[in-house]
CSV table of C-alpha atoms and ligand atoms in Angstrom, one decimal:
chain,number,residue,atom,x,y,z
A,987,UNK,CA,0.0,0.0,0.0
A,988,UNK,CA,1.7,3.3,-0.5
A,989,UNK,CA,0.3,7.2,-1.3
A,990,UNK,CA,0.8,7.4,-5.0
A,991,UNK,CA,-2.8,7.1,-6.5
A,992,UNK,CA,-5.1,8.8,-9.6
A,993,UNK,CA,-6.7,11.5,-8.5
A,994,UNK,CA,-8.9,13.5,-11.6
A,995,UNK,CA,-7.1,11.2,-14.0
A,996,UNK,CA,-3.0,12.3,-12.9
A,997,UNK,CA,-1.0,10.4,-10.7
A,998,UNK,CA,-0.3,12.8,-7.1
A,999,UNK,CA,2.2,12.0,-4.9
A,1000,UNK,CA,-0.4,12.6,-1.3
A,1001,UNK,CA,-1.6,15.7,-2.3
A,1002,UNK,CA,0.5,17.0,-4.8
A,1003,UNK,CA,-0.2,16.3,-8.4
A,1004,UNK,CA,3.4,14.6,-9.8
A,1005,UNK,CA,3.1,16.9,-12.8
A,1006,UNK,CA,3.5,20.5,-10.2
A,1007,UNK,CA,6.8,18.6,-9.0
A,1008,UNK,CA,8.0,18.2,-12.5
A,1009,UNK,CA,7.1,21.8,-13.3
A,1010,UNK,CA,9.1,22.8,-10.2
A,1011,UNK,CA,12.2,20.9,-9.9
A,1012,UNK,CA,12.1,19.5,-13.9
A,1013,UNK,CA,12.2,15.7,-15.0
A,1014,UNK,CA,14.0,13.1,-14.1
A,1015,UNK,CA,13.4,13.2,-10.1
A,1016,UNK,CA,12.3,10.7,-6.9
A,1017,UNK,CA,9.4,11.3,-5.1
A,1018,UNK,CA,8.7,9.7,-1.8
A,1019,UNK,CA,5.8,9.9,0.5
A,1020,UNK,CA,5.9,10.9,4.3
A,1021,UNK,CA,2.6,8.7,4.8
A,1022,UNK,CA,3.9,5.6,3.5
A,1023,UNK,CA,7.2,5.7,5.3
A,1024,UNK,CA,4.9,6.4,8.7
A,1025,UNK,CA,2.5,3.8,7.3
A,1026,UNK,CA,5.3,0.9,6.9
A,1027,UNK,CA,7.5,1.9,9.9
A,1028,UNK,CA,4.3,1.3,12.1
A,1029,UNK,CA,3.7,-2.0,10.3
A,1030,UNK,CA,6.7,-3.3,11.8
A,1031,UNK,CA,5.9,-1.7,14.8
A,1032,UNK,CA,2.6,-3.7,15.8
A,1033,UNK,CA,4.2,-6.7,14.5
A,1034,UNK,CA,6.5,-6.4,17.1
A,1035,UNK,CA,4.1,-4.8,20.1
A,1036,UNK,CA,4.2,-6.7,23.2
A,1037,UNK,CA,8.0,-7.5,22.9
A,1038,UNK,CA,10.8,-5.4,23.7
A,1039,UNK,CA,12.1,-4.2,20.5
A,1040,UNK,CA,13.5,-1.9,18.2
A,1041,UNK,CA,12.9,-1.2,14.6
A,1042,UNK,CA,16.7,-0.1,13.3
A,1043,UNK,CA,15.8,1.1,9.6
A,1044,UNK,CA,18.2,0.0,7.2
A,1045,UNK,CA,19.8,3.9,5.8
A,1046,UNK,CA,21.3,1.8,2.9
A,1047,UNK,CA,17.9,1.6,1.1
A,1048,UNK,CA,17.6,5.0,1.8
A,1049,UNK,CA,19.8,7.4,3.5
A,1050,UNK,CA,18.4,11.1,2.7
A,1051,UNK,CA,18.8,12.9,5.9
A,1052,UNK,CA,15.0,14.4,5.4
A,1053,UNK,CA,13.9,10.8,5.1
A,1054,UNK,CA,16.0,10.0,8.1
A,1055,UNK,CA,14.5,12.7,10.3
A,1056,UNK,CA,10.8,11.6,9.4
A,1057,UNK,CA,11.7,7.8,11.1
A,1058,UNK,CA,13.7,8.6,13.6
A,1059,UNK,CA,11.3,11.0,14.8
A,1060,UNK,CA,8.8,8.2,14.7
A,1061,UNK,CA,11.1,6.1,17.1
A,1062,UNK,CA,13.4,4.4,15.0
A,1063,UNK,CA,16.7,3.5,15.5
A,1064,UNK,CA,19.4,3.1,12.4
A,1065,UNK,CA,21.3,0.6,10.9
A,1066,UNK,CA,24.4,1.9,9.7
A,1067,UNK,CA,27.0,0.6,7.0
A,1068,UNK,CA,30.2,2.7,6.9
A,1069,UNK,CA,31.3,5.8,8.9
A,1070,UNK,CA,29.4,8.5,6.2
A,1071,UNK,CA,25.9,6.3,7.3
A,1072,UNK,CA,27.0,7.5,10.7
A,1073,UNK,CA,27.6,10.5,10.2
A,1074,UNK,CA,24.0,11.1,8.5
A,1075,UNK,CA,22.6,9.9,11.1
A,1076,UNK,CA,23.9,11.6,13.6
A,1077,UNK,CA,23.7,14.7,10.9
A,1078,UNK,CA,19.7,13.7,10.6
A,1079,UNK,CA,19.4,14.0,14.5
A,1080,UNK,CA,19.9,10.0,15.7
A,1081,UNK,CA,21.2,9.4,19.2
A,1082,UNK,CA,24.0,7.1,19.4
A,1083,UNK,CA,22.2,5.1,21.4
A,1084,UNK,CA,19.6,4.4,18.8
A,1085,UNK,CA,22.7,3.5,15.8
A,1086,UNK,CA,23.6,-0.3,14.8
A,1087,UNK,CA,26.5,-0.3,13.0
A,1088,UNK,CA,26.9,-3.6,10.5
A,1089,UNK,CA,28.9,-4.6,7.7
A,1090,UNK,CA,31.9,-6.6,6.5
A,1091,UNK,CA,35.0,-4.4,7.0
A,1092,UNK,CA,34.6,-1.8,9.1
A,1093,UNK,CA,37.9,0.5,9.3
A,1094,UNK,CA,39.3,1.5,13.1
A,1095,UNK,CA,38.5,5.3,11.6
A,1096,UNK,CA,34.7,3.9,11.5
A,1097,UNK,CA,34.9,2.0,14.8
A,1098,UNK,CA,36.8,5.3,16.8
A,1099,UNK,CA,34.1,7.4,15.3
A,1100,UNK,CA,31.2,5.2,16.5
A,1101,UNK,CA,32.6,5.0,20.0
A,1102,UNK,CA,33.5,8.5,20.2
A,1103,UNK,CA,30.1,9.7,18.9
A,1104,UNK,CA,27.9,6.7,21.0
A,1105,UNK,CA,26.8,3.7,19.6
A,1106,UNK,CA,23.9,1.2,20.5
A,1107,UNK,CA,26.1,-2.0,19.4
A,1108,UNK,CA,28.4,-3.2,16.4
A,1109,UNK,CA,27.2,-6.0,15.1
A,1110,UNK,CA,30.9,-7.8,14.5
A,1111,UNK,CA,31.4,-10.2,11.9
A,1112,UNK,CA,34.7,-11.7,12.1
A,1113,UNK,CA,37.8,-12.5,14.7
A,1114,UNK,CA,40.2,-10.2,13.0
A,1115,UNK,CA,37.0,-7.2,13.2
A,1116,UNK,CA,36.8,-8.4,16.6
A,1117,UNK,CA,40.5,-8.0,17.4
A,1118,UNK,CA,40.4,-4.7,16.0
A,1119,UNK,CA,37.6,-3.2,17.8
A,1120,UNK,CA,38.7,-4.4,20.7
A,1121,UNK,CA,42.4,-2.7,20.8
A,1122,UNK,CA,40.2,0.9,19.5
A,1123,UNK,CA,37.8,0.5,22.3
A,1124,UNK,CA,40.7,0.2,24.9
A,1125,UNK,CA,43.0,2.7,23.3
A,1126,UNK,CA,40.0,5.4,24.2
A,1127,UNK,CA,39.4,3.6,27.7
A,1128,UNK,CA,35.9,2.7,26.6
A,1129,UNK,CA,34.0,-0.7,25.9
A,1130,UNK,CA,32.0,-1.6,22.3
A,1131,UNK,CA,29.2,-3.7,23.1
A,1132,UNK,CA,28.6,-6.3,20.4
A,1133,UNK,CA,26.6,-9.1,18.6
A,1134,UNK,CA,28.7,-11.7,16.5
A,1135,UNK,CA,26.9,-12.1,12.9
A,1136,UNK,CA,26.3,-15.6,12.5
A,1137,UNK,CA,26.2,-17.2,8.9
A,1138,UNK,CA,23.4,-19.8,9.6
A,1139,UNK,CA,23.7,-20.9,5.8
A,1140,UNK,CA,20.0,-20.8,5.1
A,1141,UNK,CA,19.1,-20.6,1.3
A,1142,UNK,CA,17.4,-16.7,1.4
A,1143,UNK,CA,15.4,-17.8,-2.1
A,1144,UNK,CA,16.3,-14.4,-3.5
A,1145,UNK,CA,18.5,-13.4,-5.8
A,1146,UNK,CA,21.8,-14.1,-5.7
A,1147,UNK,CA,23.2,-11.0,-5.6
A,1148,UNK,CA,21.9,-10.0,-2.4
A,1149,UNK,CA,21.6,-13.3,-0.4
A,1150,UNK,CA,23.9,-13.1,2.3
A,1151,UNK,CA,23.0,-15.9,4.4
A,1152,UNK,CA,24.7,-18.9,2.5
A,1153,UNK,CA,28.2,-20.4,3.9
A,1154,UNK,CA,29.9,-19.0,0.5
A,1155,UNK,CA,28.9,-15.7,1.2
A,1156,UNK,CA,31.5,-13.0,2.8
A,1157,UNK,CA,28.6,-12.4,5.6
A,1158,UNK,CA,29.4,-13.7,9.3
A,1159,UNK,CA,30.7,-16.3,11.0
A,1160,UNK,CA,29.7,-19.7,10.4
A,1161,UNK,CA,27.6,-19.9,12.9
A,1162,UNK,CA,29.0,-23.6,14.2
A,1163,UNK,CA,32.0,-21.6,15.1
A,1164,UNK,CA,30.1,-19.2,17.5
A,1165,UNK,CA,30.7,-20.7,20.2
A,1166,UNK,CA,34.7,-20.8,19.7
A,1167,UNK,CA,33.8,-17.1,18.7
A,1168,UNK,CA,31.9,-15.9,22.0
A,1169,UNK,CA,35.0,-17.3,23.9
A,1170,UNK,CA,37.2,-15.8,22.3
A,1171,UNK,CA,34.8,-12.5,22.4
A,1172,UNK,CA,34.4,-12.7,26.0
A,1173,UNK,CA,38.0,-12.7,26.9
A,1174,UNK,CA,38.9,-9.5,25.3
A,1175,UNK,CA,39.4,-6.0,26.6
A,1176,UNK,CA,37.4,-3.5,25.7
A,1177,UNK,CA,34.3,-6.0,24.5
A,1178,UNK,CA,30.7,-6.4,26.2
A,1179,UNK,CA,29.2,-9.2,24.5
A,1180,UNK,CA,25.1,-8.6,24.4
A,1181,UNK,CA,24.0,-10.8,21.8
A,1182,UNK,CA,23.8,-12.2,18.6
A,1183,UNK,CA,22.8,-10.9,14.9
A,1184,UNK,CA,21.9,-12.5,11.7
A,1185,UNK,CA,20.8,-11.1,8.0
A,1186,UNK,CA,20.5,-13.6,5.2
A,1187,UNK,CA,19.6,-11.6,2.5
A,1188,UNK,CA,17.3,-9.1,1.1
A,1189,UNK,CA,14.0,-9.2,-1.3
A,1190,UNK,CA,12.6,-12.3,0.6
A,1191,UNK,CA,9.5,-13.4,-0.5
A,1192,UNK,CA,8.6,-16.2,1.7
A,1193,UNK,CA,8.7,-16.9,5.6
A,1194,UNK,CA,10.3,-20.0,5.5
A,1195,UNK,CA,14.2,-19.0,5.2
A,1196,UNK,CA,13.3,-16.5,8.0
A,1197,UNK,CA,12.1,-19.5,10.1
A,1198,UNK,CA,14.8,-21.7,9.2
A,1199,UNK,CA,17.5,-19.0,10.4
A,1200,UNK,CA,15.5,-18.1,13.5
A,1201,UNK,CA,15.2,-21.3,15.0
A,1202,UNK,CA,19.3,-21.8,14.5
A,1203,UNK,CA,19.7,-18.5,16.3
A,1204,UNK,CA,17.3,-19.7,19.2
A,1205,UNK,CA,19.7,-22.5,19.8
A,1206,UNK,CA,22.2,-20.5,19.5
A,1207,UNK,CA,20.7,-17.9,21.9
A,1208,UNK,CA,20.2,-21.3,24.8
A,1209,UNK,CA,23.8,-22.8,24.1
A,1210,UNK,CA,25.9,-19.4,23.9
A,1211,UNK,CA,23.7,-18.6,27.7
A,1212,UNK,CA,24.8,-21.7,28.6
A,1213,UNK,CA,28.6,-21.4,27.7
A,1214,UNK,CA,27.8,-18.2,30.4
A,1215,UNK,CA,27.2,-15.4,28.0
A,1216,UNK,CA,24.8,-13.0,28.4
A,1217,UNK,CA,22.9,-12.6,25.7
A,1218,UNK,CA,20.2,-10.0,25.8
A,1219,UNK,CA,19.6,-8.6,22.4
A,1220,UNK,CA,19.4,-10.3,19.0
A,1221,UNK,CA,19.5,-8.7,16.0
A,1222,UNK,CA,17.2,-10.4,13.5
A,1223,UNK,CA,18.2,-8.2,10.4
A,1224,UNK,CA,16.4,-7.2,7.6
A,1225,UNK,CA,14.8,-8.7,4.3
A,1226,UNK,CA,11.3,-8.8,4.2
A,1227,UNK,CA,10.4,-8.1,0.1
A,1228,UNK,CA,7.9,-6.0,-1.1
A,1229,UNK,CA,5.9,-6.7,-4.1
A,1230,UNK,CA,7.3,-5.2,-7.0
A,1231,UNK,CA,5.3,-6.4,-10.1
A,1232,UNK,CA,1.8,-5.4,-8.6
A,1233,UNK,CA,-0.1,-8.5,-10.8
A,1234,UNK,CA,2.0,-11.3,-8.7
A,1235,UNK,CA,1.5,-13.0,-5.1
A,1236,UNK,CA,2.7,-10.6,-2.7
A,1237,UNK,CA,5.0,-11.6,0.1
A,1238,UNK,CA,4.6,-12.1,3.2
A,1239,UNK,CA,3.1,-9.3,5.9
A,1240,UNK,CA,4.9,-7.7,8.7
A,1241,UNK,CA,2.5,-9.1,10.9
A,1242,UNK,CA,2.7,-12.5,9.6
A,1243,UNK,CA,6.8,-12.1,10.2
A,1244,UNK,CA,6.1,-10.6,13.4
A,1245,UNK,CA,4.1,-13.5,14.5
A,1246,UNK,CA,7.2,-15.7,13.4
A,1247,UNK,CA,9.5,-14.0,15.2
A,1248,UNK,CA,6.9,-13.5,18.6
A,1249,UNK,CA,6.8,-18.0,17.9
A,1250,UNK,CA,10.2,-18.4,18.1
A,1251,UNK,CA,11.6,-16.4,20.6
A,1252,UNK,CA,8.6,-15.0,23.0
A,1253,UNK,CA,10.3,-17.2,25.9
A,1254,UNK,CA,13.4,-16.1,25.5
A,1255,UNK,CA,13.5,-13.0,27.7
A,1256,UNK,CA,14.9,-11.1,25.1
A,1257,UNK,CA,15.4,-7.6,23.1
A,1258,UNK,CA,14.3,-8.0,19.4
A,1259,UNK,CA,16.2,-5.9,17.2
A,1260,UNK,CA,15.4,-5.7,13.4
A,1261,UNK,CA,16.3,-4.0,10.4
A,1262,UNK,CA,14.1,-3.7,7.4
A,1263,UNK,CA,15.4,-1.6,4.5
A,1264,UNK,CA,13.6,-2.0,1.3
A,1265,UNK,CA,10.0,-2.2,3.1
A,1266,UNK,CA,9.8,0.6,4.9
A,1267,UNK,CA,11.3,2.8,2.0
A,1268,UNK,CA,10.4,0.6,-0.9
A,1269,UNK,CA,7.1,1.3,-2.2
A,1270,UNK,CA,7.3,4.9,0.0
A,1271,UNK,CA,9.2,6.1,-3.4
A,1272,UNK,CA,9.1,6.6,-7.4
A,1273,UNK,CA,11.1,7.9,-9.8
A,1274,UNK,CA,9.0,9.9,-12.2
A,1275,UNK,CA,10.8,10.7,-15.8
A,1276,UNK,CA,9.8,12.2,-18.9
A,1277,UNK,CA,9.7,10.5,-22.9
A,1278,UNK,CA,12.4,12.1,-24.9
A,1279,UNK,CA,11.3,10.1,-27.8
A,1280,UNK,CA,9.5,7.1,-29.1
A,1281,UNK,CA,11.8,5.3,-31.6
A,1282,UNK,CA,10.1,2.9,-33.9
A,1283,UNK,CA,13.0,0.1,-34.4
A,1284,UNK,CA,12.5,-3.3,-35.6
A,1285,UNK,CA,9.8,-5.6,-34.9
A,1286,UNK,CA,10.1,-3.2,-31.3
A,1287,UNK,CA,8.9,0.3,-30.2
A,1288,UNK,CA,11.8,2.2,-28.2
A,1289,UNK,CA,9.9,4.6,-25.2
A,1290,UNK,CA,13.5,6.8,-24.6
A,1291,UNK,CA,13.3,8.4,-21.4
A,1292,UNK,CA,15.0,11.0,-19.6
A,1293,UNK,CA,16.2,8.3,-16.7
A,1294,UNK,CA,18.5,5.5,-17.2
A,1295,UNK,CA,20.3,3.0,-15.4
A,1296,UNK,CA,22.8,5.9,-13.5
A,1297,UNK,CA,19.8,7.4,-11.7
A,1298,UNK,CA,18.0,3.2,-11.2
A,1299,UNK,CA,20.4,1.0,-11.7
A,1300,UNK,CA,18.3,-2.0,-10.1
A,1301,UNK,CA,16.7,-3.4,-13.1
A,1302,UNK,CA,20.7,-3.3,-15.0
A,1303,UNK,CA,21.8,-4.5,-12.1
A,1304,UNK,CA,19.5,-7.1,-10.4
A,1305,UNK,CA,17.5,-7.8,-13.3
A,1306,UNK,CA,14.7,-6.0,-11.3
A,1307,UNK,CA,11.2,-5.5,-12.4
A,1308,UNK,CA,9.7,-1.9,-11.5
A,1309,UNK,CA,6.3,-1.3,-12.5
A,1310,UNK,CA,5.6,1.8,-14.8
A,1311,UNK,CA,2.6,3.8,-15.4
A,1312,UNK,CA,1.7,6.9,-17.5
A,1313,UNK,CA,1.3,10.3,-14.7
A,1314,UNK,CA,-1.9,10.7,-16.6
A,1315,UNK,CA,-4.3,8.0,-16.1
A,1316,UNK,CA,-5.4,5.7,-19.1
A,1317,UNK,CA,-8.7,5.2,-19.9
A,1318,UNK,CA,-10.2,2.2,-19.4
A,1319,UNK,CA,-9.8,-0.7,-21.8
A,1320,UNK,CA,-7.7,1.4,-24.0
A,1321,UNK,CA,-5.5,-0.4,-26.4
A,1322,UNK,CA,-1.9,-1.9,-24.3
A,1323,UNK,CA,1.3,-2.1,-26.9
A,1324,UNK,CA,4.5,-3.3,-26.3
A,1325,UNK,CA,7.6,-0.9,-25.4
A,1326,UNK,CA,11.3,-1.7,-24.6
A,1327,UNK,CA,11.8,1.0,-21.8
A,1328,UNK,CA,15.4,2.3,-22.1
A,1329,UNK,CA,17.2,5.5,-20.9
A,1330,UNK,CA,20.0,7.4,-23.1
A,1331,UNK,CA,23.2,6.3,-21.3
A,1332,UNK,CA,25.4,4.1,-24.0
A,1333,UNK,CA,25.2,0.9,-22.8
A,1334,UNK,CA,22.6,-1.8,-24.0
A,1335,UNK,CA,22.0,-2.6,-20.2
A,1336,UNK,CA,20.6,0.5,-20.0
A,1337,UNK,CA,17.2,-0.8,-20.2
A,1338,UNK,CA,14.0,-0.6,-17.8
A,1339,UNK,CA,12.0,-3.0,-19.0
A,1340,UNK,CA,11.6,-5.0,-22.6
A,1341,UNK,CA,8.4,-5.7,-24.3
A,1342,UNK,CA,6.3,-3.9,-21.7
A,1343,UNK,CA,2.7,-3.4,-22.2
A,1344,UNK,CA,1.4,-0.1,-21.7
A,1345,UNK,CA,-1.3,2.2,-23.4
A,1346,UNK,CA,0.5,4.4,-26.5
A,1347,UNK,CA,2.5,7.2,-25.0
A,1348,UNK,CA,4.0,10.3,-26.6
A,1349,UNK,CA,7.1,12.4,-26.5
A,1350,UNK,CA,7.0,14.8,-23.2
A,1351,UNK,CA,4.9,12.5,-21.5
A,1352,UNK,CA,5.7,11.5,-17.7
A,1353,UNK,CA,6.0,8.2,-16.3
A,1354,UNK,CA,6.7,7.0,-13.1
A,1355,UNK,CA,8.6,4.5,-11.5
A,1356,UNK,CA,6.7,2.7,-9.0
A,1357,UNK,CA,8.5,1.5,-5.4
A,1358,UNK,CA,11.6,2.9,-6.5
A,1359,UNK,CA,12.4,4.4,-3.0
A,1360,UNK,CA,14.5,1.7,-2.1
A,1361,UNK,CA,17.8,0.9,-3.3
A,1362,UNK,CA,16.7,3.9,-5.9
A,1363,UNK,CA,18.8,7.4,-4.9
A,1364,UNK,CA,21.5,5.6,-3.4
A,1365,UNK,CA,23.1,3.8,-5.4
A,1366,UNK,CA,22.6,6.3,-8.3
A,1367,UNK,CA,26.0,7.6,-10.2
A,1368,UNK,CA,27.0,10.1,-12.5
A,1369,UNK,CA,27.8,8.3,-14.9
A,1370,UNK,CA,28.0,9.8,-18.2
A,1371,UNK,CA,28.1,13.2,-16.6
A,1372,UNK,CA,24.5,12.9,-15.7
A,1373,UNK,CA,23.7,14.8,-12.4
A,1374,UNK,CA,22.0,13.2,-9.7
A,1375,UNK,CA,18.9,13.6,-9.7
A,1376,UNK,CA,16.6,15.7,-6.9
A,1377,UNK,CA,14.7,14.0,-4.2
A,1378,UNK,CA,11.8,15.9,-3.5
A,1379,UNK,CA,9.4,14.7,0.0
A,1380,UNK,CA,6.0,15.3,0.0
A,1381,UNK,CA,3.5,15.1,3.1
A,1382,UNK,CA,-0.1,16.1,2.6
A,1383,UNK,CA,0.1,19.1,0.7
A,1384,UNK,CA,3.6,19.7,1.2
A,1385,UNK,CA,6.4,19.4,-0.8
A,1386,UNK,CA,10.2,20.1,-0.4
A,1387,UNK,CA,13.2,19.0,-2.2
A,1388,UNK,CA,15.4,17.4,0.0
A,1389,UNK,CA,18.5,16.6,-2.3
A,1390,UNK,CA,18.7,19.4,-5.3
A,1391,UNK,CA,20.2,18.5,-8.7
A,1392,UNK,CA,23.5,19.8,-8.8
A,1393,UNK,CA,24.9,22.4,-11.3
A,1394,UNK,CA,27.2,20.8,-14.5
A,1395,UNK,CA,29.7,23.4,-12.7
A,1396,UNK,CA,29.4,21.8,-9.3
A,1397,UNK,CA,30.5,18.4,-11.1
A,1398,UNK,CA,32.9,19.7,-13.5
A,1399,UNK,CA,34.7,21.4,-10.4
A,1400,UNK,CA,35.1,19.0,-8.5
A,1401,UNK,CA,38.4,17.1,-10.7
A,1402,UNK,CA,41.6,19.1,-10.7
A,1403,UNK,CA,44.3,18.7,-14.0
A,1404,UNK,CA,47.0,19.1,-12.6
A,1405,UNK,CA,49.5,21.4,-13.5
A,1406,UNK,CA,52.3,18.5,-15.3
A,1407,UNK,CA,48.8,17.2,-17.5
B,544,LIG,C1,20.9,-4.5,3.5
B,544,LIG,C2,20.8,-4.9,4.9
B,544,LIG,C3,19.6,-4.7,5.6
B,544,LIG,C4,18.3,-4.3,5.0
B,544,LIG,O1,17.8,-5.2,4.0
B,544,LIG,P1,16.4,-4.9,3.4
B,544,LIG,O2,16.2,-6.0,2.4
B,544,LIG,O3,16.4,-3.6,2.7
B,544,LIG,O4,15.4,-5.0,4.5
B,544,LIG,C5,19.6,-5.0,7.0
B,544,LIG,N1,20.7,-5.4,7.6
B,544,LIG,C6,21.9,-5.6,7.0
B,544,LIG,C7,23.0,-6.0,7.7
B,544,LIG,C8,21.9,-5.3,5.6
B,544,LIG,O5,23.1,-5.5,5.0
């Protein structure tokens, strides 16, 4: 469910009509939606009520300091990638206290940062990381409390480049060396073990690899408490996938996830700690771009737009489907034709969709992306001396850009020739 419908026959973003953004801050730009962000943070939220818990959103999905500043002032905490996450978080308003911080090879620049600036836990995922932190944290006089990420080598179901939960993936321990782990953990300076973490993947579409994972960490949780530790908090990750292509079986709820995690862990005296990205930003965000032209080729129709793979690089990337819809609404039972969706950057992977069916659509036309909020801005590029493009959040009737377009001299400036070229 999100806050991008018809209204009068053109697509509005809440309250504001998509084409009064496009006038303002010109085509190609993302749009996201205050009320769906709200509306899918609190999903999680009473999926979750009864238990201790906190809902860490994911900044990698989407890390615009506006969007930021809307959750956190909801209540939620961050997840955290690298040092510059941090600092955007901390930039956006985030206690410390309320920042994970995750991934595979953080620097001692990252962890001194985090423990100078206050940090709710690092989630650790090797010995050597470990070893690391733990000479940081003592060189300030100060302890890091962690979670080891366990690889429970569960197969995530999703695709391959972003399941993280198999044995050959960089991601965690193997979790049948935790214990050996925790020992080792437990003997170092500096270190307050608290629990345990685990994220297998992203764009999961069924419970089951959730379930599988959850009940190794359960055991985990009793034999690790056991071995004396004290574990307190676990960190159940993210993943939960949204439904992209609107016509297929959506996955599964928050509530249906939150009832799975209640099952396996409500006797556990616990903390839950979880970290959805993509479904609290997902579907709270489009990316809305003009036709430059409509180029008949062969046997195919060519719809040319004003976006390409730089500014959405998940369909080049991932093989992604996104659906796209004219901003002016169709009328009924109108006549569908094929298109191959494609931006102008020179590459042939520079293609949205192929053989899309959609109602005939002319030059200067707007279409939109739909749950491109995710995984969208971020990982957007200049590539071919495109500019990134503006982010723009609306709520009700409101509207702000939140990330402007840069100038062609703000990117041209920014490389020096020096002066033996
Ligand atoms: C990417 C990532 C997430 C978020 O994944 P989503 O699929 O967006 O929910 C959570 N935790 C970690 C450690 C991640 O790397």
């Amino acid at each position: 469910m999100d806050h991008f419908l018809y209204r009068n026959g053109i697509l509005h973003a809440e309250d504001v009509p998509l084409p009064q953004i496009a006038a303002e801050v010109g085509t190609p730009f993302y749009v996201y939606s205050c009320a769906t962000l709200t509306r899918h943070y609190r999903l999680f939220e009473e999926a979750l009520a009864g238990m201790e818990h906190l809902v860490c959103f994911a900044m990698k999905s989407n890390s615009n300091q506006a969007v930021i500043a809307h959750l956190a002032g909801l209540g939620a905490g961050m997840d955290v990638v690298s040092g510059g996450e941090y600092l955007r978080a901390k930039a956006a308003g985030v206690p410390g206290e309320r920042i994970v911080f995750s991934g595979v090879g953080k620097t001692k620049d990252e962890m001194r940062m985090a423990l100078k600036g206050g940090i709710r836990q690092f989630n650790v995922e090797s010995e050597p990381e470990l070893i690391a932190l733990s000479e940081v944290a003592t060189s300030l006089g100060v302890t890091a409390p962690i979670t080891v990420r366990v690889n429970p080598d569960v197969d995530a179901k999703t695709h391959e480049k972003i399941a993280t939960g198999k044995s050959e993936n960089k991601f965690g321990i193997p979790i049948a060396k935790a214990p050996a782990v925790y020992a080792m953990a437990a003997k170092l300076p500096g270190i307050e073990v608290i629990g345990i973490d685990v994220h297998i993947g992203s764009q999961l579409t069924e419970l089951e690899p959730f379930r599988l994972a959850y009940e190794k960490v359960r055991e985990l949780t009793l034999r690790l408490r056991a071995d004396g530790h004290d574990i307190r908090r676990l960190d159940l990750g993210g993943g939960l996938g949204i439904p992209y292509e609107r016509s297929n079986t959506a996955p599964p709820l928050p509530t249906e996830y939150g009832a799975l995690i209640r099952e396996v862990f409500h006797d556990l005296d616990v903390e839950i700690e979880i970290e959805p990205g993509r479904l609290i930003s997902g579907n709270a965000g489009i990316l809305v771009a003009s036709v430059i032209y409509v180029k008949e080729g062969e046997g195919r129709d060519f719809l040319i737009l004003d976006a390409a793979m730089n500014d959405l690089v998940r369909p080049a990337m991932y093989g992604a489907w996104h659906d796209i819809i004219p901003v002016v609404e169709p009328a009924p039972g109108l006549d569908q034709r094929p298109y191959d969706i494609v931006g102008p950057v020179c590459e042939s992977g520079d293609t949205f969709a192929k053989q899309r069916q959609m109602p005939a659509i002319g030059p200067g036309e707007l279409v939109a992306f739909r749950s491109a909020g995710a995984y969208g801005a971020v990982m957007s590029s200049e590539y071919n001396t495109r500019p990134l493009i503006p982010e723009v959040l609306v709520k009700d009737d409101h509207m702000a850009v939140i990330r402007a377009r840069p100038t062609f001299d703000e990117i041209i400036n920014r490389d020096t020739i020096p002066s033996w070229v």
